[in-house]
Amino acid sequence: MRILSGIQPSGQLHLGNYFAMMKRMIEYQEDHELFCFLVNYHALTTVTSGELLRKQTLEAACDFLALGIDPDKSIFWVQGDVPEVTELTWILSNSTPMGLLERAHSYKDKLAKGIAPNHGLFAYPVLMAADILLYGADRVPVGKDQKQHLEMTRDIAIRFNQAYGEIFIVPEPDIPDSVAMVPGIDGQKMSKSYGNTIDLFSERGTLKKQVMSIVTDATPIEEPKNPDKCVLFAIYSLFLDEKGRQELKDRYLTPGLKYSIVKKELIDVIWNHFTPYRENRASYVENPDRVRRILAKGADKARAVAADYLRKVRQAVGLNY
Ligand code: ADP
Ligand code: TRP
């Protein structure tokens, strides 16, 4: 089984990215063929400073390596180092109806936020389909916000296969309920672009500020609290097993609980969870050339797979003559 997923180097990586994608990818690499990449072509739709994109790409690579992506067990690379994907994007554009792209929630949301629409933003799902189909992925672990993009990928693959024969594997989304939508500190979906994140590798002071800002309701201390509607409970739960979650629930239901105490505990829980990785990360940050070498090797491996697929596609559509 081939597992593949990507993440945009468009800002600091956060708990939503970690639980929905990064942590699961790292677990998958133990017994699956894993393809993991940083989608810098996609990030061009929002990051308009070259310097920033370079910096964020290296930082995201350090995050993944620190958390345990093992370049010997998996293929880990930067999307733009395998430019074949842009050729496939063009080919797939011709199997992509306008109506399909016009219905994309993520495109409509970005317009609603005032981002000026351009072709890159509109064609984003076609590039994502190319990312997935170019490597013959069977399964794609993502958060719920990517569900529609995966449906579009499947749709594009099926249309292409109907026209040209069974070239592409139609991939399955992998979106477990427990991590499908991690809330941010304001209760909306946690997202780099909403300024509501809890980051994986910030300074302790920043972590403290982010956790202390999690929204809570105004239930008086002497009354029981409702864990099911509490953002703080939802975020804390990500770090707990079934027993721990039940214990926290019981504390919520017992009068006297102070949200500020729970928040202080959560700061330690998050800090301690990432401490071993933070130390690992420093060793990569100090040696960017080592990281570049790892990514270059990953790109070579990815490119070999991509070239094979692209050859079949070029043959099927008649680009070779
Ligand atoms: P962001 O919205 O912060 O820019 P990305 O679009 O780069 O994040 O997402 C990378 C991966 O992390 C995707 O699989 C996405 O579904 C997942 N993800 C991002 N935020 C969340 C969240 N709040 N809850 C669950 N999954 C998330
Ligand atoms: N669109 C995805 C996101 O914003 C990132 C992405 C690009 C991706 N290509 C992909 C995810 C291929 C999975 C597979 O999160």
Coordinates of C-alpha atoms and ligand atoms in Angstrom, one line a residue:
M1 CA 0.0 0.0 0.0
R2 CA 1.4 3.4 -1.1
I3 CA 0.6 6.3 1.3
L4 CA 1.2 9.9 0.2
S5 CA 0.5 13.3 1.6
G6 CA 1.9 16.8 1.4
I7 CA 1.9 20.0 3.4
Q8 CA 2.3 23.6 2.4
P9 CA 5.4 25.4 3.7
S10 CA 3.3 28.5 4.2
G11 CA 3.9 29.2 7.9
Q12 CA 4.7 27.5 11.2
L13 CA 3.4 24.0 11.5
H14 CA 0.7 23.5 14.2
L15 CA -1.2 21.0 16.1
G16 CA -3.9 20.6 13.4
N17 CA -1.1 19.7 10.9
Y18 CA 0.5 17.4 13.4
F19 CA -2.4 15.3 14.5
A20 CA -4.2 15.1 11.1
M21 CA -1.2 14.5 8.9
M22 CA 2.4 14.6 10.3
K23 CA 2.1 12.2 13.2
R24 CA 0.1 9.7 11.2
M25 CA 2.5 9.8 8.2
I26 CA 5.4 9.1 10.5
E27 CA 3.6 6.1 12.0
Y28 CA 2.7 4.8 8.5
Q29 CA 6.3 4.8 7.4
E30 CA 7.0 1.8 9.7
D31 CA 5.0 -0.7 7.5
H32 CA 4.0 1.1 4.3
E33 CA 5.6 2.7 1.3
L34 CA 5.5 6.4 2.3
F35 CA 5.7 9.5 0.1
C36 CA 5.8 12.7 2.1
F37 CA 6.5 16.1 0.6
L38 CA 6.5 19.9 1.1
V39 CA 4.2 21.5 -1.5
N40 CA 6.0 24.7 -2.4
Y41 CA 4.3 25.1 -5.7
H42 CA 1.0 25.2 -3.8
A43 CA 2.4 27.6 -1.3
L44 CA 3.1 30.1 -4.1
T45 CA -0.6 30.8 -4.1
T46 CA -0.3 32.6 -0.8
V47 CA 3.4 33.2 0.0
T48 CA 4.7 36.1 -2.2
S49 CA 8.2 36.5 -0.8
G50 CA 10.9 34.3 -2.2
E51 CA 13.0 34.7 0.9
L52 CA 10.1 33.6 3.1
L53 CA 9.2 30.6 1.0
R54 CA 12.8 29.4 1.1
K55 CA 13.0 29.8 4.9
Q56 CA 9.6 28.2 5.6
T57 CA 10.5 25.2 3.3
L58 CA 13.7 24.5 5.2
E59 CA 11.9 25.0 8.5
A60 CA 9.1 22.6 7.6
A61 CA 11.7 20.0 6.5
C62 CA 13.4 20.4 9.9
D63 CA 10.1 19.9 11.6
F64 CA 9.4 16.6 9.8
L65 CA 12.9 15.2 10.2
A66 CA 12.9 16.1 13.9
L67 CA 9.5 14.4 14.4
G68 CA 10.8 11.2 12.9
I69 CA 10.4 11.1 9.1
D70 CA 13.2 8.8 8.2
P71 CA 14.6 9.4 4.7
D72 CA 15.9 5.8 4.6
K73 CA 12.4 4.3 5.2
S74 CA 10.3 6.8 3.2
I75 CA 10.6 9.2 0.3
F76 CA 10.7 12.8 1.6
W77 CA 11.1 15.7 -0.8
V78 CA 10.1 19.1 -1.9
Q79 CA 7.4 19.2 -4.6
G80 CA 9.2 21.8 -6.8
D81 CA 12.3 19.6 -7.1
V82 CA 10.2 17.2 -9.3
P83 CA 8.9 19.6 -12.0
E84 CA 7.3 16.7 -13.8
V85 CA 4.3 17.4 -11.6
T86 CA 3.6 20.6 -13.5
E87 CA 3.5 18.7 -16.8
L88 CA 1.0 16.3 -15.4
T89 CA -1.0 19.2 -14.1
W90 CA -1.3 20.6 -17.7
I91 CA -2.3 17.2 -19.0
L92 CA -4.9 16.7 -16.3
S93 CA -6.4 20.2 -16.8
N94 CA -7.9 18.7 -20.0
S95 CA -9.8 16.1 -18.0
T96 CA -11.0 18.7 -15.4
P97 CA -14.3 20.4 -16.1
M98 CA -14.5 24.1 -15.1
G99 CA -17.6 23.4 -13.1
L100 CA -15.6 21.0 -10.8
L101 CA -13.1 23.8 -10.0
E102 CA -15.8 26.4 -9.6
R103 CA -17.5 24.3 -6.9
A104 CA -14.3 24.1 -4.8
H105 CA -15.0 25.3 -1.2
S106 CA -11.4 26.2 -0.6
Y107 CA -11.3 28.4 -3.7
K108 CA -14.6 30.1 -2.7
D109 CA -13.4 30.6 0.9
K110 CA -10.2 32.2 -0.3
L111 CA -12.2 34.6 -2.5
A112 CA -14.5 35.4 0.4
K113 CA -11.5 36.3 2.5
G114 CA -10.6 38.9 -0.1
I115 CA -7.7 37.0 -1.8
A116 CA -7.5 38.2 -5.4
P117 CA -8.4 35.2 -7.6
N118 CA -5.7 34.2 -10.0
H119 CA -5.2 31.1 -12.2
G120 CA -2.9 29.4 -9.6
L121 CA -5.5 29.6 -6.9
F122 CA -8.2 28.3 -9.3
A123 CA -6.1 25.4 -10.6
Y124 CA -4.8 24.5 -7.2
P125 CA -6.9 21.2 -7.1
V126 CA -5.5 20.1 -10.4
L127 CA -1.9 20.4 -9.2
M128 CA -3.0 18.5 -6.1
A129 CA -4.5 15.8 -8.2
A130 CA -1.2 15.6 -10.2
D131 CA 0.7 15.3 -6.9
I132 CA -1.3 12.3 -6.0
L133 CA -1.7 10.5 -9.3
L134 CA 1.9 11.0 -10.4
Y135 CA 3.1 8.7 -7.6
G136 CA 0.3 6.1 -7.8
A137 CA -0.8 6.7 -4.3
D138 CA -3.4 4.3 -2.8
R139 CA -4.2 6.3 0.3
V140 CA -4.0 9.9 1.3
P141 CA -4.0 10.9 5.0
V142 CA -5.3 14.5 5.4
G143 CA -7.7 16.6 7.6
K144 CA -11.3 17.1 6.7
D145 CA -10.7 20.4 4.9
Q146 CA -9.0 18.4 2.1
K147 CA -11.9 16.0 1.6
Q148 CA -13.3 17.8 -1.4
H149 CA -9.9 18.1 -3.0
L150 CA -9.6 14.4 -2.8
E151 CA -13.0 13.8 -4.3
M152 CA -11.9 16.1 -7.1
T153 CA -8.7 14.0 -7.5
R154 CA -10.7 10.9 -7.8
D155 CA -13.1 12.5 -10.3
I156 CA -10.2 13.7 -12.4
A157 CA -8.5 10.2 -12.3
I158 CA -11.7 8.4 -13.3
R159 CA -12.4 10.8 -16.2
F160 CA -8.8 10.4 -17.4
N161 CA -9.0 6.6 -17.1
Q162 CA -12.3 6.5 -19.0
A163 CA -10.7 8.4 -21.9
Y164 CA -7.3 6.8 -22.1
G165 CA -7.4 3.4 -20.2
E166 CA -6.6 2.4 -16.7
I167 CA -3.5 4.5 -16.1
F168 CA -4.2 6.0 -12.7
I169 CA -4.9 4.5 -9.3
V170 CA -8.0 6.1 -7.9
P171 CA -6.9 7.1 -4.3
E172 CA -8.8 6.7 -1.1
P173 CA -8.9 9.6 1.5
D174 CA -7.8 8.7 5.0
I175 CA -9.6 11.1 7.5
P176 CA -10.2 9.6 10.9
D177 CA -13.0 11.4 12.9
S178 CA -10.8 12.0 16.0
V179 CA -8.5 14.4 14.2
A180 CA -10.6 15.5 11.2
M181 CA -10.9 19.1 12.4
V182 CA -8.6 20.3 15.2
P183 CA -10.0 23.6 16.5
G184 CA -7.8 26.7 16.9
I185 CA -7.6 28.8 20.0
D186 CA -10.7 30.8 18.8
G187 CA -12.8 27.7 18.1
Q188 CA -12.6 27.9 14.3
K189 CA -10.5 25.3 12.4
M190 CA -6.9 25.7 13.4
S191 CA -5.1 27.2 10.3
K192 CA -1.9 29.0 9.5
S193 CA -4.0 31.6 7.7
Y194 CA -6.4 32.3 10.6
G195 CA -3.8 33.4 13.2
N196 CA -5.4 30.9 15.7
T197 CA -2.7 28.2 15.9
I198 CA -0.8 26.5 18.6
D199 CA 2.6 25.9 16.9
L200 CA 4.7 22.8 17.4
F201 CA 8.1 24.4 17.9
S202 CA 7.6 27.9 19.3
E203 CA 9.4 29.4 22.3
R204 CA 7.8 28.5 25.6
G205 CA 6.6 32.1 26.0
T206 CA 4.7 32.0 22.7
L207 CA 3.2 28.6 23.5
K208 CA 2.0 30.0 26.9
K209 CA 0.4 33.0 25.1
Q210 CA -1.3 30.7 22.6
V211 CA -2.7 28.3 25.1
M212 CA -3.8 31.0 27.6
S213 CA -5.8 32.6 24.7
I214 CA -7.9 29.5 24.0
V215 CA -11.6 30.6 24.2
T216 CA -13.6 29.2 27.1
D217 CA -17.2 29.9 28.2
A218 CA -18.3 32.0 31.2
T219 CA -19.6 29.1 33.4
P220 CA -18.9 30.1 37.0
I221 CA -16.2 28.1 38.8
E222 CA -18.7 26.5 41.2
E223 CA -20.7 25.0 38.4
P224 CA -20.0 21.8 36.4
K225 CA -18.6 22.5 32.9
N226 CA -19.5 21.0 29.5
P227 CA -16.5 19.1 28.0
D228 CA -18.3 18.4 24.8
K229 CA -18.6 22.0 23.8
C230 CA -15.1 23.1 25.1
V231 CA -12.3 24.0 22.7
L232 CA -9.8 23.6 25.6
F233 CA -11.1 20.1 26.2
A234 CA -10.9 19.2 22.5
I235 CA -7.3 20.3 22.2
Y236 CA -6.2 18.7 25.5
S237 CA -7.9 15.4 24.5
L238 CA -5.5 15.1 21.5
F239 CA -2.7 14.3 24.0
L240 CA -4.8 11.9 26.1
D241 CA -5.7 8.2 25.9
E242 CA -9.2 7.0 26.6
K243 CA -8.6 6.8 30.4
G244 CA -7.0 10.3 30.5
R245 CA -9.9 11.7 28.5
Q246 CA -12.4 10.2 30.9
E247 CA -10.5 11.6 33.9
L248 CA -10.5 15.1 32.4
K249 CA -14.2 14.7 31.6
D250 CA -14.9 13.8 35.3
R251 CA -13.0 16.9 36.4
Y252 CA -15.1 19.1 34.1
L253 CA -18.3 17.6 35.5
T254 CA -17.2 18.3 39.1
P255 CA -17.9 21.8 40.4
G256 CA -14.8 23.9 41.2
L257 CA -12.7 23.4 38.0
K258 CA -10.8 26.5 36.9
Y259 CA -10.1 26.7 33.1
S260 CA -6.9 28.6 33.9
I261 CA -5.5 25.6 35.9
V262 CA -6.3 23.3 32.9
K263 CA -4.6 25.7 30.5
K264 CA -1.4 25.8 32.7
E265 CA -1.4 22.0 32.7
L266 CA -1.9 21.9 29.0
I267 CA 1.2 24.2 28.4
D268 CA 3.3 21.6 30.2
V269 CA 1.7 18.7 28.3
I270 CA 2.4 20.2 24.9
W271 CA 5.9 21.4 25.9
N272 CA 6.9 18.0 27.3
H273 CA 5.4 16.2 24.3
F274 CA 7.6 18.1 21.9
T275 CA 10.8 18.3 24.1
P276 CA 12.6 15.3 22.6
Y277 CA 11.8 16.5 19.1
R278 CA 12.8 20.1 19.9
E279 CA 16.3 18.9 20.7
N280 CA 16.4 16.8 17.5
R281 CA 15.2 19.8 15.5
A282 CA 18.0 22.1 16.7
S283 CA 20.5 19.7 15.2
Y284 CA 18.9 20.0 11.7
V285 CA 18.4 23.8 12.0
E286 CA 22.1 24.2 12.7
N287 CA 23.0 22.2 9.6
P288 CA 20.8 23.3 6.6
D289 CA 23.1 21.8 4.1
R290 CA 22.5 18.4 5.6
V291 CA 18.8 19.0 5.3
R292 CA 19.2 20.1 1.6
R293 CA 21.2 16.9 0.9
I294 CA 18.4 14.7 2.4
L295 CA 15.8 16.6 0.4
A296 CA 17.8 16.2 -2.8
K297 CA 18.1 12.5 -2.3
G298 CA 14.4 12.3 -1.7
A299 CA 13.7 14.2 -4.9
D300 CA 15.8 11.8 -6.9
K301 CA 13.8 8.8 -5.6
A302 CA 10.5 10.6 -6.2
R303 CA 11.6 11.7 -9.6
A304 CA 12.3 8.1 -10.7
V305 CA 8.7 7.1 -9.7
A306 CA 7.3 10.2 -11.4
A307 CA 9.2 9.7 -14.6
D308 CA 7.8 6.2 -15.0
Y309 CA 4.2 7.3 -14.5
L310 CA 4.7 10.3 -16.8
R311 CA 6.1 8.1 -19.5
K312 CA 2.9 6.0 -19.5
V313 CA 0.7 9.2 -19.5
R314 CA 2.6 10.8 -22.4
Q315 CA 2.2 7.5 -24.3
A316 CA -1.5 7.3 -23.5
V317 CA -2.4 10.8 -24.6
G318 CA -0.1 10.7 -27.6
L319 CA 2.6 13.2 -26.6
N320 CA 5.3 10.9 -27.9
Y321 CA 5.3 10.3 -31.6
Ligands
ADP1 P1 -3.2 25.2 7.0 O1 -4.7 25.3 6.9 O2 -2.8 25.5 8.4 O3 -2.5 26.1 6.0 P2 -2.4 23.0 5.4 O4 -3.5 23.4 4.4 O5 -1.0 23.2 5.0 O6 -2.7 23.8 6.7 O7 -2.7 21.5 5.8 C1 -1.8 20.5 5.9 C2 -2.5 19.2 6.4 O8 -2.9 19.5 7.7 C3 -3.7 18.9 5.5 O9 -3.8 17.5 5.5 C4 -4.9 19.5 6.3 O10 -6.1 18.8 6.1 C5 -4.4 19.3 7.7 N1 -4.9 20.3 8.7 C6 -4.6 21.6 8.7 N2 -5.3 22.2 9.7 C7 -6.1 21.2 10.3 C8 -7.0 21.2 11.3 N3 -7.3 22.3 12.0 N4 -7.6 20.1 11.7 C9 -7.3 18.9 11.0 N5 -6.4 18.9 10.0 C10 -5.8 20.0 9.6
TRP2 N1 -3.8 21.0 -0.4 C1 -3.2 20.4 0.7 C2 -3.4 21.3 1.9 O1 -3.5 22.5 1.8 C3 -1.7 20.1 0.5 C4 -1.4 19.2 -0.6 C5 -0.9 19.4 -1.9 C6 -1.6 17.8 -0.6 N2 -0.8 18.3 -2.5 C7 -1.2 17.3 -1.8 C8 -2.1 16.9 0.4 C9 -1.3 15.9 -2.1 C10 -2.2 15.5 0.1 C11 -1.8 15.1 -1.1 O2 -3.3 20.8 3.0

